Tab-separated table of N, CA, C and O in Angstrom:
chain	number	residue	atom	x	y	z
A	1	MET	N	-17.199	-33.113	-78.455
A	1	MET	CA	-16.807	-34.260	-77.650
A	1	MET	C	-17.583	-34.253	-76.337
A	1	MET	O	-17.787	-33.226	-75.734
A	2	TRP	N	-18.017	-35.421	-75.912
A	2	TRP	CA	-18.747	-35.530	-74.657
A	2	TRP	C	-17.762	-35.558	-73.493
A	2	TRP	O	-16.631	-35.954	-73.623
A	3	TYR	N	-18.251	-35.142	-72.352
A	3	TYR	CA	-17.419	-35.114	-71.147
A	3	TYR	C	-18.302	-35.428	-69.949
A	3	TYR	O	-19.296	-34.751	-69.719
A	4	GLU	N	-17.956	-36.463	-69.218
A	4	GLU	CA	-18.725	-36.867	-68.046
A	4	GLU	C	-18.116	-36.256	-66.790
A	4	GLU	O	-16.893	-36.138	-66.678
A	5	LYS	N	-18.955	-35.907	-65.830
A	5	LYS	CA	-18.482	-35.287	-64.595
A	5	LYS	C	-17.483	-36.164	-63.843
A	5	LYS	O	-16.550	-35.664	-63.233
A	6	TRP	N	-17.673	-37.469	-63.902
A	6	TRP	CA	-16.799	-38.361	-63.159
A	6	TRP	C	-15.377	-38.413	-63.728
A	6	TRP	O	-14.470	-38.874	-63.049
A	7	TYR	N	-15.171	-37.939	-64.941
A	7	TYR	CA	-13.838	-37.958	-65.552
A	7	TYR	C	-12.782	-37.288	-64.673
A	7	TYR	O	-11.636	-37.695	-64.650
A	8	ASP	N	-13.175	-36.250	-63.970
A	8	ASP	CA	-12.219	-35.521	-63.142
A	8	ASP	C	-11.655	-36.374	-62.013
A	8	ASP	O	-10.579	-36.075	-61.493
A	9	ASP	N	-12.362	-37.430	-61.640
A	9	ASP	CA	-11.939	-38.272	-60.520
A	9	ASP	C	-11.245	-39.565	-60.951
A	9	ASP	O	-10.850	-40.362	-60.112
A	10	ARG	N	-11.086	-39.787	-62.237
A	10	ARG	CA	-10.492	-41.038	-62.711
A	10	ARG	C	-8.987	-41.072	-62.458
A	10	ARG	O	-8.338	-40.030	-62.382
A	11	LEU	N	-8.450	-42.268	-62.347
A	11	LEU	CA	-7.005	-42.429	-62.156
A	11	LEU	C	-6.247	-42.385	-63.484
A	11	LEU	O	-5.082	-42.002	-63.514
A	12	CYS	N	-6.894	-42.797	-64.557
A	12	CYS	CA	-6.219	-42.781	-65.857
A	12	CYS	C	-6.148	-41.346	-66.384
A	12	CYS	O	-6.892	-40.477	-65.952
A	13	SER	N	-5.238	-41.134	-67.312
A	13	SER	CA	-5.039	-39.800	-67.875
A	13	SER	C	-4.544	-39.950	-69.310
A	13	SER	O	-4.351	-41.062	-69.794
A	14	LEU	N	-4.322	-38.837	-69.962
A	14	LEU	CA	-3.797	-38.890	-71.330
A	14	LEU	C	-2.452	-39.609	-71.386
A	14	LEU	O	-2.132	-40.274	-72.361
A	15	GLU	N	-1.672	-39.504	-70.304
A	15	GLU	CA	-0.359	-40.149	-70.272
A	15	GLU	C	-0.465	-41.672	-70.171
A	15	GLU	O	0.476	-42.377	-70.499
A	16	THR	N	-1.604	-42.180	-69.689
A	16	THR	CA	-1.750	-43.633	-69.526
A	16	THR	C	-2.727	-44.248	-70.530
A	16	THR	O	-3.038	-45.435	-70.437
A	17	THR	N	-3.191	-43.477	-71.480
A	17	THR	CA	-4.184	-43.958	-72.440
A	17	THR	C	-3.744	-45.248	-73.123
A	17	THR	O	-4.554	-46.155	-73.329
A	18	HIS	N	-2.473	-45.357	-73.461
A	18	HIS	CA	-1.982	-46.544	-74.168
A	18	HIS	C	-2.254	-47.834	-73.396
A	18	HIS	O	-2.432	-48.890	-73.991
A	19	LEU	N	-2.298	-47.767	-72.083
A	19	LEU	CA	-2.542	-48.965	-71.275
A	19	LEU	C	-3.902	-49.582	-71.591
A	19	LEU	O	-4.088	-50.795	-71.486
A	20	PHE	N	-4.856	-48.768	-71.982
A	20	PHE	CA	-6.233	-49.200	-72.148
A	20	PHE	C	-6.636	-49.488	-73.594
A	20	PHE	O	-7.724	-50.006	-73.831
A	21	PHE	N	-5.752	-49.168	-74.542
A	21	PHE	CA	-6.122	-49.326	-75.942
A	21	PHE	C	-5.117	-50.082	-76.802
A	21	PHE	O	-5.490	-50.571	-77.861
A	22	ASP	N	-3.865	-50.192	-76.398
A	22	ASP	CA	-2.858	-50.866	-77.224
A	22	ASP	C	-3.132	-52.369	-77.294
A	22	ASP	O	-3.233	-53.031	-76.258
A	23	ILE	N	-3.268	-52.875	-78.521
A	23	ILE	CA	-3.498	-54.304	-78.713
A	23	ILE	C	-2.490	-54.863	-79.710
A	23	ILE	O	-1.904	-54.141	-80.502
A	24	THR	N	-2.307	-56.174	-79.646
A	24	THR	CA	-1.420	-56.853	-80.584
A	24	THR	C	-2.178	-57.094	-81.889
A	24	THR	O	-3.377	-56.830	-81.985
A	25	ASP	N	-1.485	-57.648	-82.871
A	25	ASP	CA	-2.122	-57.949	-84.152
A	25	ASP	C	-3.267	-58.948	-84.015
A	25	ASP	O	-4.202	-58.940	-84.808
A	26	ASN	N	-3.199	-59.825	-82.993
A	26	ASN	CA	-4.279	-60.806	-82.813
A	26	ASN	C	-5.327	-60.347	-81.796
A	26	ASN	O	-6.133	-61.133	-81.338
A	27	GLY	N	-5.327	-59.053	-81.445
A	27	GLY	CA	-6.378	-58.486	-80.619
A	27	GLY	C	-6.203	-58.596	-79.120
A	27	GLY	O	-7.125	-58.322	-78.374
A	28	ARG	N	-5.041	-58.984	-78.650
A	28	ARG	CA	-4.800	-59.093	-77.212
A	28	ARG	C	-4.291	-57.761	-76.676
A	28	ARG	O	-3.479	-57.107	-77.314
A	29	TYR	N	-4.773	-57.393	-75.493
A	29	TYR	CA	-4.316	-56.151	-74.871
A	29	TYR	C	-2.875	-56.308	-74.394
A	29	TYR	O	-2.550	-57.252	-73.683
A	30	ILE	N	-2.029	-55.382	-74.785
A	30	ILE	CA	-0.611	-55.438	-74.437
A	30	ILE	C	-0.394	-55.174	-72.954
A	30	ILE	O	0.429	-55.807	-72.308
A	31	HIS	N	-1.154	-54.255	-72.386
A	31	HIS	CA	-0.963	-53.823	-70.998
A	31	HIS	C	-2.156	-54.204	-70.121
A	31	HIS	O	-2.529	-53.454	-69.221
A	32	LEU	N	-2.748	-55.355	-70.370
A	32	LEU	CA	-3.970	-55.761	-69.688
A	32	LEU	C	-3.820	-55.741	-68.169
A	32	LEU	O	-4.642	-55.158	-67.465
A	33	SER	N	-2.785	-56.326	-67.660
A	33	SER	CA	-2.599	-56.407	-66.208
A	33	SER	C	-2.473	-55.023	-65.573
A	33	SER	O	-3.104	-54.740	-64.545
A	34	GLU	N	-1.688	-54.152	-66.200
A	34	GLU	CA	-1.522	-52.795	-65.668
A	34	GLU	C	-2.840	-52.020	-65.707
A	34	GLU	O	-3.195	-51.332	-64.752
A	35	ALA	N	-3.554	-52.121	-66.815
A	35	ALA	CA	-4.829	-51.400	-66.952
A	35	ALA	C	-5.846	-51.905	-65.940
A	35	ALA	O	-6.513	-51.103	-65.270
A	36	MET	N	-5.968	-53.217	-65.805
A	36	MET	CA	-6.925	-53.787	-64.864
A	36	MET	C	-6.580	-53.401	-63.425
A	36	MET	O	-7.474	-53.142	-62.616
A	37	SER	N	-5.307	-53.361	-63.103
A	37	SER	CA	-4.888	-52.967	-61.753
A	37	SER	C	-5.252	-51.516	-61.474
A	37	SER	O	-5.729	-51.179	-60.382
A	38	MET	N	-5.037	-50.649	-62.461
A	38	MET	CA	-5.390	-49.242	-62.281
A	38	MET	C	-6.904	-49.107	-62.117
A	38	MET	O	-7.382	-48.378	-61.244
A	39	CYS	N	-7.668	-49.816	-62.922
A	39	CYS	CA	-9.131	-49.767	-62.824
A	39	CYS	C	-9.605	-50.263	-61.454
A	39	CYS	O	-10.542	-49.700	-60.885
A	40	ALA	N	-8.985	-51.295	-60.951
A	40	ALA	CA	-9.404	-51.865	-59.668
A	40	ALA	C	-9.265	-50.853	-58.533
A	40	ALA	O	-10.017	-50.903	-57.558
A	41	GLU	N	-8.325	-49.927	-58.654
A	41	GLU	CA	-8.090	-48.918	-57.618
A	41	GLU	C	-8.849	-47.610	-57.871
A	41	GLU	O	-8.867	-46.726	-57.025
A	42	CYS	N	-9.479	-47.496	-59.018
A	42	CYS	CA	-10.094	-46.238	-59.426
A	42	CYS	C	-11.412	-45.977	-58.681
A	42	CYS	O	-12.278	-46.863	-58.612
A	43	PRO	N	-11.602	-44.761	-58.161
A	43	PRO	CA	-12.828	-44.444	-57.433
A	43	PRO	C	-14.068	-44.334	-58.315
A	43	PRO	O	-15.186	-44.337	-57.797
A	44	VAL	N	-13.898	-44.229	-59.623
A	44	VAL	CA	-15.059	-44.104	-60.520
A	44	VAL	C	-15.165	-45.299	-61.460
A	44	VAL	O	-15.724	-45.196	-62.548
A	45	GLN	N	-14.674	-46.434	-61.033
A	45	GLN	CA	-14.696	-47.641	-61.857
A	45	GLN	C	-16.106	-48.004	-62.312
A	45	GLN	O	-16.323	-48.310	-63.484
A	46	VAL	N	-17.067	-47.963	-61.426
A	46	VAL	CA	-18.435	-48.353	-61.771
A	46	VAL	C	-19.044	-47.384	-62.777
A	46	VAL	O	-19.665	-47.810	-63.754
A	47	GLN	N	-18.847	-46.074	-62.580
A	47	GLN	CA	-19.379	-45.089	-63.529
A	47	GLN	C	-18.748	-45.275	-64.909
A	47	GLN	O	-19.413	-45.182	-65.933
A	48	CYS	N	-17.469	-45.544	-64.920
A	48	CYS	CA	-16.744	-45.752	-66.172
A	48	CYS	C	-17.280	-46.984	-66.907
A	48	CYS	O	-17.584	-46.928	-68.094
A	49	ALA	N	-17.405	-48.080	-66.189
A	49	ALA	CA	-17.922	-49.307	-66.805
A	49	ALA	C	-19.364	-49.119	-67.259
A	49	ALA	O	-19.749	-49.602	-68.328
A	50	ASP	N	-20.149	-48.427	-66.465
A	50	ASP	CA	-21.546	-48.180	-66.817
A	50	ASP	C	-21.645	-47.418	-68.132
A	50	ASP	O	-22.430	-47.774	-69.013
A	51	ASP	N	-20.841	-46.395	-68.297
A	51	ASP	CA	-20.837	-45.648	-69.556
A	51	ASP	C	-20.443	-46.542	-70.724
A	51	ASP	O	-21.030	-46.481	-71.803
A	52	ALA	N	-19.429	-47.361	-70.513
A	52	ALA	CA	-18.964	-48.248	-71.582
A	52	ALA	C	-20.020	-49.299	-71.927
A	52	ALA	O	-20.170	-49.677	-73.093
A	53	MET	N	-20.765	-49.758	-70.935
A	53	MET	CA	-21.801	-50.759	-71.186
A	53	MET	C	-22.931	-50.180	-72.036
A	53	MET	O	-23.529	-50.888	-72.834
A	54	LYS	N	-23.205	-48.917	-71.891
A	54	LYS	CA	-24.285	-48.270	-72.646
A	54	LYS	C	-23.891	-48.007	-74.095
A	54	LYS	O	-24.746	-47.824	-74.950
A	55	ASP	N	-22.603	-47.987	-74.369
A	55	ASP	CA	-22.090	-47.655	-75.702
A	55	ASP	C	-21.483	-48.906	-76.331
A	55	ASP	O	-20.356	-49.277	-76.042
A	56	THR	N	-22.229	-49.573	-77.198
A	56	THR	CA	-21.754	-50.838	-77.765
A	56	THR	C	-20.583	-50.657	-78.723
A	56	THR	O	-19.941	-51.620	-79.103
A	57	PHE	N	-20.296	-49.424	-79.110
A	57	PHE	CA	-19.190	-49.175	-80.031
A	57	PHE	C	-17.902	-48.778	-79.314
A	57	PHE	O	-16.879	-48.573	-79.952
A	58	ARG	N	-17.955	-48.637	-77.996
A	58	ARG	CA	-16.778	-48.193	-77.245
A	58	ARG	C	-15.721	-49.285	-77.254
A	58	ARG	O	-15.981	-50.436	-76.962
A	59	ARG	N	-14.510	-48.908	-77.595
A	59	ARG	CA	-13.376	-49.828	-77.655
A	59	ARG	C	-12.467	-49.611	-76.460
A	59	ARG	O	-12.484	-48.568	-75.821
A	60	GLY	N	-11.652	-50.605	-76.156
A	60	GLY	CA	-10.672	-50.476	-75.093
A	60	GLY	C	-11.170	-50.991	-73.753
A	60	GLY	O	-12.248	-51.571	-73.639
A	61	ILE	N	-10.360	-50.779	-72.739
A	61	ILE	CA	-10.678	-51.190	-71.377
A	61	ILE	C	-11.277	-49.995	-70.656
A	61	ILE	O	-10.679	-48.924	-70.608
A	62	TRP	N	-12.449	-50.196	-70.102
A	62	TRP	CA	-13.168	-49.142	-69.371
A	62	TRP	C	-13.732	-49.754	-68.104
A	62	TRP	O	-14.463	-50.744	-68.163
A	63	GLY	N	-13.416	-49.195	-66.952
A	63	GLY	CA	-13.984	-49.673	-65.696
A	63	GLY	C	-13.723	-51.140	-65.425
A	63	GLY	O	-14.609	-51.856	-64.966
A	64	LYS	N	-12.530	-51.603	-65.759
A	64	LYS	CA	-12.115	-52.997	-65.560
A	64	LYS	C	-12.894	-53.970	-66.435
A	64	LYS	O	-13.083	-55.123	-66.099
A	65	THR	N	-13.380	-53.483	-67.580
A	65	THR	CA	-14.047	-54.363	-68.541
A	65	THR	C	-13.439	-54.155	-69.919
A	65	THR	O	-13.150	-53.036	-70.314
A	66	THR	N	-13.260	-55.236	-70.629
A	66	THR	CA	-12.823	-55.173	-72.019
A	66	THR	C	-14.066	-55.283	-72.905
A	66	THR	O	-15.167	-55.550	-72.412
A	67	GLU	N	-13.875	-55.135	-74.194
A	67	GLU	CA	-14.999	-55.283	-75.115
A	67	GLU	C	-15.636	-56.661	-74.977
A	67	GLU	O	-16.863	-56.793	-74.979
A	68	GLY	N	-14.810	-57.692	-74.853
A	68	GLY	CA	-15.321	-59.060	-74.712
A	68	GLY	C	-16.122	-59.253	-73.442
A	68	GLY	O	-17.191	-59.879	-73.450
A	69	ILE	N	-15.624	-58.719	-72.354
A	69	ILE	CA	-16.342	-58.824	-71.079
A	69	ILE	C	-17.664	-58.079	-71.156
A	69	ILE	O	-18.711	-58.590	-70.745
A	70	ARG	N	-17.637	-56.863	-71.719
A	70	ARG	CA	-18.881	-56.097	-71.843
A	70	ARG	C	-19.886	-56.815	-72.735
A	70	ARG	O	-21.082	-56.857	-72.440
A	71	HIS	N	-19.413	-57.395	-73.807
A	71	HIS	CA	-20.294	-58.148	-74.703
A	71	HIS	C	-20.960	-59.297	-73.941
A	71	HIS	O	-22.178	-59.491	-74.041
A	72	ASN	N	-20.172	-60.033	-73.177
A	72	ASN	CA	-20.724	-61.160	-72.415
A	72	ASN	C	-21.698	-60.689	-71.345
A	72	ASN	O	-22.732	-61.324	-71.128
A	73	LEU	N	-21.389	-59.592	-70.667
A	73	LEU	CA	-22.297	-59.064	-69.643
A	73	LEU	C	-23.608	-58.593	-70.267
A	73	LEU	O	-24.685	-58.835	-69.723
A	74	ARG	N	-23.526	-57.944	-71.427
A	74	ARG	CA	-24.748	-57.492	-72.105
A	74	ARG	C	-25.623	-58.681	-72.470
A	74	ARG	O	-26.844	-58.662	-72.273
A	75	ALA	N	-25.014	-59.712	-73.004
A	75	ALA	CA	-25.774	-60.899	-73.402
A	75	ALA	C	-26.402	-61.571	-72.185
A	75	ALA	O	-27.552	-62.015	-72.237
A	76	GLN	N	-25.671	-61.617	-71.091
A	76	GLN	CA	-26.147	-62.278	-69.881
A	76	GLN	C	-27.372	-61.587	-69.302
A	76	GLN	O	-28.275	-62.224	-68.798
A	77	TYR	N	-27.406	-60.268	-69.392
A	77	TYR	CA	-28.481	-59.512	-68.751
A	77	TYR	C	-29.427	-58.813	-69.735
A	77	TYR	O	-30.229	-57.991	-69.340
A	78	ARG	N	-29.332	-59.149	-70.999
A	78	ARG	CA	-30.125	-58.469	-72.024
A	78	ARG	C	-31.629	-58.547	-71.750
A	78	ARG	O	-32.359	-57.583	-71.950
A	79	ALA	N	-32.096	-59.652	-71.261
A	79	ALA	CA	-33.533	-59.851	-71.079
A	79	ALA	C	-34.114	-59.036	-69.927
A	79	ALA	O	-35.293	-58.725	-69.931
A	80	ASP	N	-33.310	-58.690	-68.945
A	80	ASP	CA	-33.843	-58.017	-67.764
A	80	ASP	C	-32.946	-56.843	-67.394
A	80	ASP	O	-31.963	-56.998	-66.696
A	81	SER	N	-33.292	-55.647	-67.866
A	81	SER	CA	-32.436	-54.490	-67.642
A	81	SER	C	-32.320	-54.131	-66.169
A	81	SER	O	-31.279	-53.664	-65.714
A	82	GLU	N	-33.359	-54.374	-65.380
A	82	GLU	CA	-33.270	-54.077	-63.946
A	82	GLU	C	-32.233	-54.990	-63.284
A	82	GLU	O	-31.405	-54.544	-62.501
A	83	ALA	N	-32.265	-56.252	-63.618
A	83	ALA	CA	-31.271	-57.184	-63.083
A	83	ALA	C	-29.883	-56.803	-63.559
A	83	ALA	O	-28.910	-56.887	-62.815
A	84	PHE	N	-29.804	-56.343	-64.797
A	84	PHE	CA	-28.518	-55.941	-65.349
A	84	PHE	C	-27.885	-54.834	-64.522
A	84	PHE	O	-26.761	-54.929	-64.076
A	85	TYR	N	-28.639	-53.764	-64.284
A	85	TYR	CA	-28.069	-52.626	-63.570
A	85	TYR	C	-27.851	-52.907	-62.095
A	85	TYR	O	-26.958	-52.347	-61.485
A	86	SER	N	-28.633	-53.797	-61.499
A	86	SER	CA	-28.389	-54.125	-60.102
A	86	SER	C	-27.210	-55.086	-59.973
A	86	SER	O	-26.611	-55.188	-58.916
A	87	SER	N	-26.864	-55.770	-61.051
A	87	SER	CA	-25.798	-56.768	-60.994
A	87	SER	C	-24.481	-56.286	-61.585
A	87	SER	O	-23.475	-56.957	-61.456
A	88	ILE	N	-24.472	-55.163	-62.264
A	88	ILE	CA	-23.270	-54.738	-62.968
A	88	ILE	C	-22.088	-54.509	-62.034
A	88	ILE	O	-20.983	-54.928	-62.308
A	89	SER	N	-22.316	-53.897	-60.909
A	89	SER	CA	-21.206	-53.602	-60.005
A	89	SER	C	-20.526	-54.867	-59.494
A	89	SER	O	-19.313	-55.004	-59.606
A	90	PRO	N	-21.264	-55.851	-58.932
A	90	PRO	CA	-20.587	-57.065	-58.483
A	90	PRO	C	-19.929	-57.828	-59.634
A	90	PRO	O	-18.876	-58.425	-59.466
A	91	ALA	N	-20.554	-57.776	-60.808
A	91	ALA	CA	-19.981	-58.478	-61.950
A	91	ALA	C	-18.637	-57.875	-62.330
A	91	ALA	O	-17.675	-58.584	-62.612
A	92	ILE	N	-18.551	-56.569	-62.316
A	92	ILE	CA	-17.305	-55.897	-62.667
A	92	ILE	C	-16.248	-56.161	-61.604
A	92	ILE	O	-15.094	-56.423	-61.915
A	93	GLU	N	-16.651	-56.125	-60.344
A	93	GLU	CA	-15.697	-56.371	-59.266
A	93	GLU	C	-15.112	-57.772	-59.344
A	93	GLU	O	-13.986	-58.008	-58.924
A	94	SER	N	-15.864	-58.717	-59.883
A	94	SER	CA	-15.387	-60.096	-59.941
A	94	SER	C	-14.533	-60.386	-61.172
A	94	SER	O	-14.005	-61.477	-61.308
A	95	VAL	N	-14.397	-59.423	-62.069
A	95	VAL	CA	-13.616	-59.632	-63.280
A	95	VAL	C	-12.154	-59.898	-62.910
A	95	VAL	O	-11.571	-59.209	-62.098
A	96	SER	N	-11.619	-60.911	-63.503
A	96	SER	CA	-10.210	-61.232	-63.271
A	96	SER	C	-9.522	-61.413	-64.614
A	96	SER	O	-10.165	-61.527	-65.652
A	97	LEU	N	-8.221	-61.467	-64.580
A	97	LEU	CA	-7.475	-61.689	-65.815
A	97	LEU	C	-7.805	-63.054	-66.397
A	97	LEU	O	-7.795	-63.235	-67.608
A	98	ASP	N	-8.120	-64.027	-65.559
A	98	ASP	CA	-8.482	-65.356	-66.050
A	98	ASP	C	-9.739	-65.282	-66.903
A	98	ASP	O	-9.831	-65.943	-67.926
A	99	VAL	N	-10.713	-64.482	-66.486
A	99	VAL	CA	-11.943	-64.317	-67.256
A	99	VAL	C	-11.616	-63.712	-68.610
A	99	VAL	O	-12.103	-64.155	-69.643
A	100	GLU	N	-10.758	-62.708	-68.627
A	100	GLU	CA	-10.389	-62.069	-69.884
A	100	GLU	C	-9.663	-63.051	-70.800
A	100	GLU	O	-9.920	-63.098	-71.995
A	101	GLU	N	-8.774	-63.843	-70.252
A	101	GLU	CA	-8.054	-64.820	-71.068
A	101	GLU	C	-9.038	-65.814	-71.696
A	101	GLU	O	-8.924	-66.150	-72.867
A	102	GLU	N	-10.008	-66.287	-70.928
A	102	GLU	CA	-10.996	-67.221	-71.442
A	102	GLU	C	-11.840	-66.560	-72.531
A	102	GLU	O	-12.112	-67.151	-73.569
A	103	THR	N	-12.249	-65.320	-72.316
A	103	THR	CA	-13.020	-64.586	-73.318
A	103	THR	C	-12.217	-64.467	-74.605
A	103	THR	O	-12.738	-64.683	-75.698
A	104	MET	N	-10.943	-64.131	-74.493
A	104	MET	CA	-10.102	-63.982	-75.683
A	104	MET	C	-9.955	-65.308	-76.419
A	104	MET	O	-10.008	-65.360	-77.639
A	105	ARG	N	-9.812	-66.413	-75.691
A	105	ARG	CA	-9.711	-67.733	-76.336
A	105	ARG	C	-10.979	-68.032	-77.120
A	105	ARG	O	-10.938	-68.517	-78.247
A	106	ARG	N	-12.144	-67.748	-76.505
A	106	ARG	CA	-13.409	-67.998	-77.195
A	106	ARG	C	-13.556	-67.138	-78.433
A	106	ARG	O	-13.968	-67.603	-79.483
A	107	LEU	N	-13.227	-65.858	-78.308
A	107	LEU	CA	-13.353	-64.937	-79.435
A	107	LEU	C	-12.418	-65.340	-80.571
A	107	LEU	O	-12.776	-65.256	-81.737
A	108	GLN	N	-11.213	-65.776	-80.231
A	108	GLN	CA	-10.276	-66.175	-81.277
A	108	GLN	C	-10.792	-67.390	-82.037
A	108	GLN	O	-10.557	-67.542	-83.223
A	109	GLY	N	-11.542	-68.248	-81.348
A	109	GLY	CA	-12.131	-69.404	-81.999
A	109	GLY	C	-13.267	-69.030	-82.934
A	109	GLY	O	-13.551	-69.693	-83.907
A	110	ILE	N	-13.920	-67.902	-82.633
A	110	ILE	CA	-15.054	-67.437	-83.437
A	110	ILE	C	-14.587	-66.667	-84.654
A	110	ILE	O	-15.129	-66.784	-85.735
A	111	LEU	N	-13.556	-65.836	-84.466
A	111	LEU	CA	-13.123	-64.907	-85.533
A	111	LEU	C	-12.361	-65.594	-86.621
A	111	LEU	O	-11.689	-66.450	-86.626
């Protein structure tokens, strides 16, 4: 199993894992608001999101991003990796529950 140095500084723990992975039958995060709030306060939010962005198979909420948000961010910056990495932090900071709700509506229309 891999282990990143920043893990020691994260706010989430084994006791809170369910907040970031529990979904309903239709793919909606059960604890989205709680998870996003914890991520917003986390000192390693950017490192966490960065790791998740590099791993297209990573599931769950990481660094205040869901799979849908990460997918959209990857598509937005796919052509220019330098712009992607310089823009990832502000993009993550601007993530709101409204963005996630819109992403989920779009995905449900596709699936």
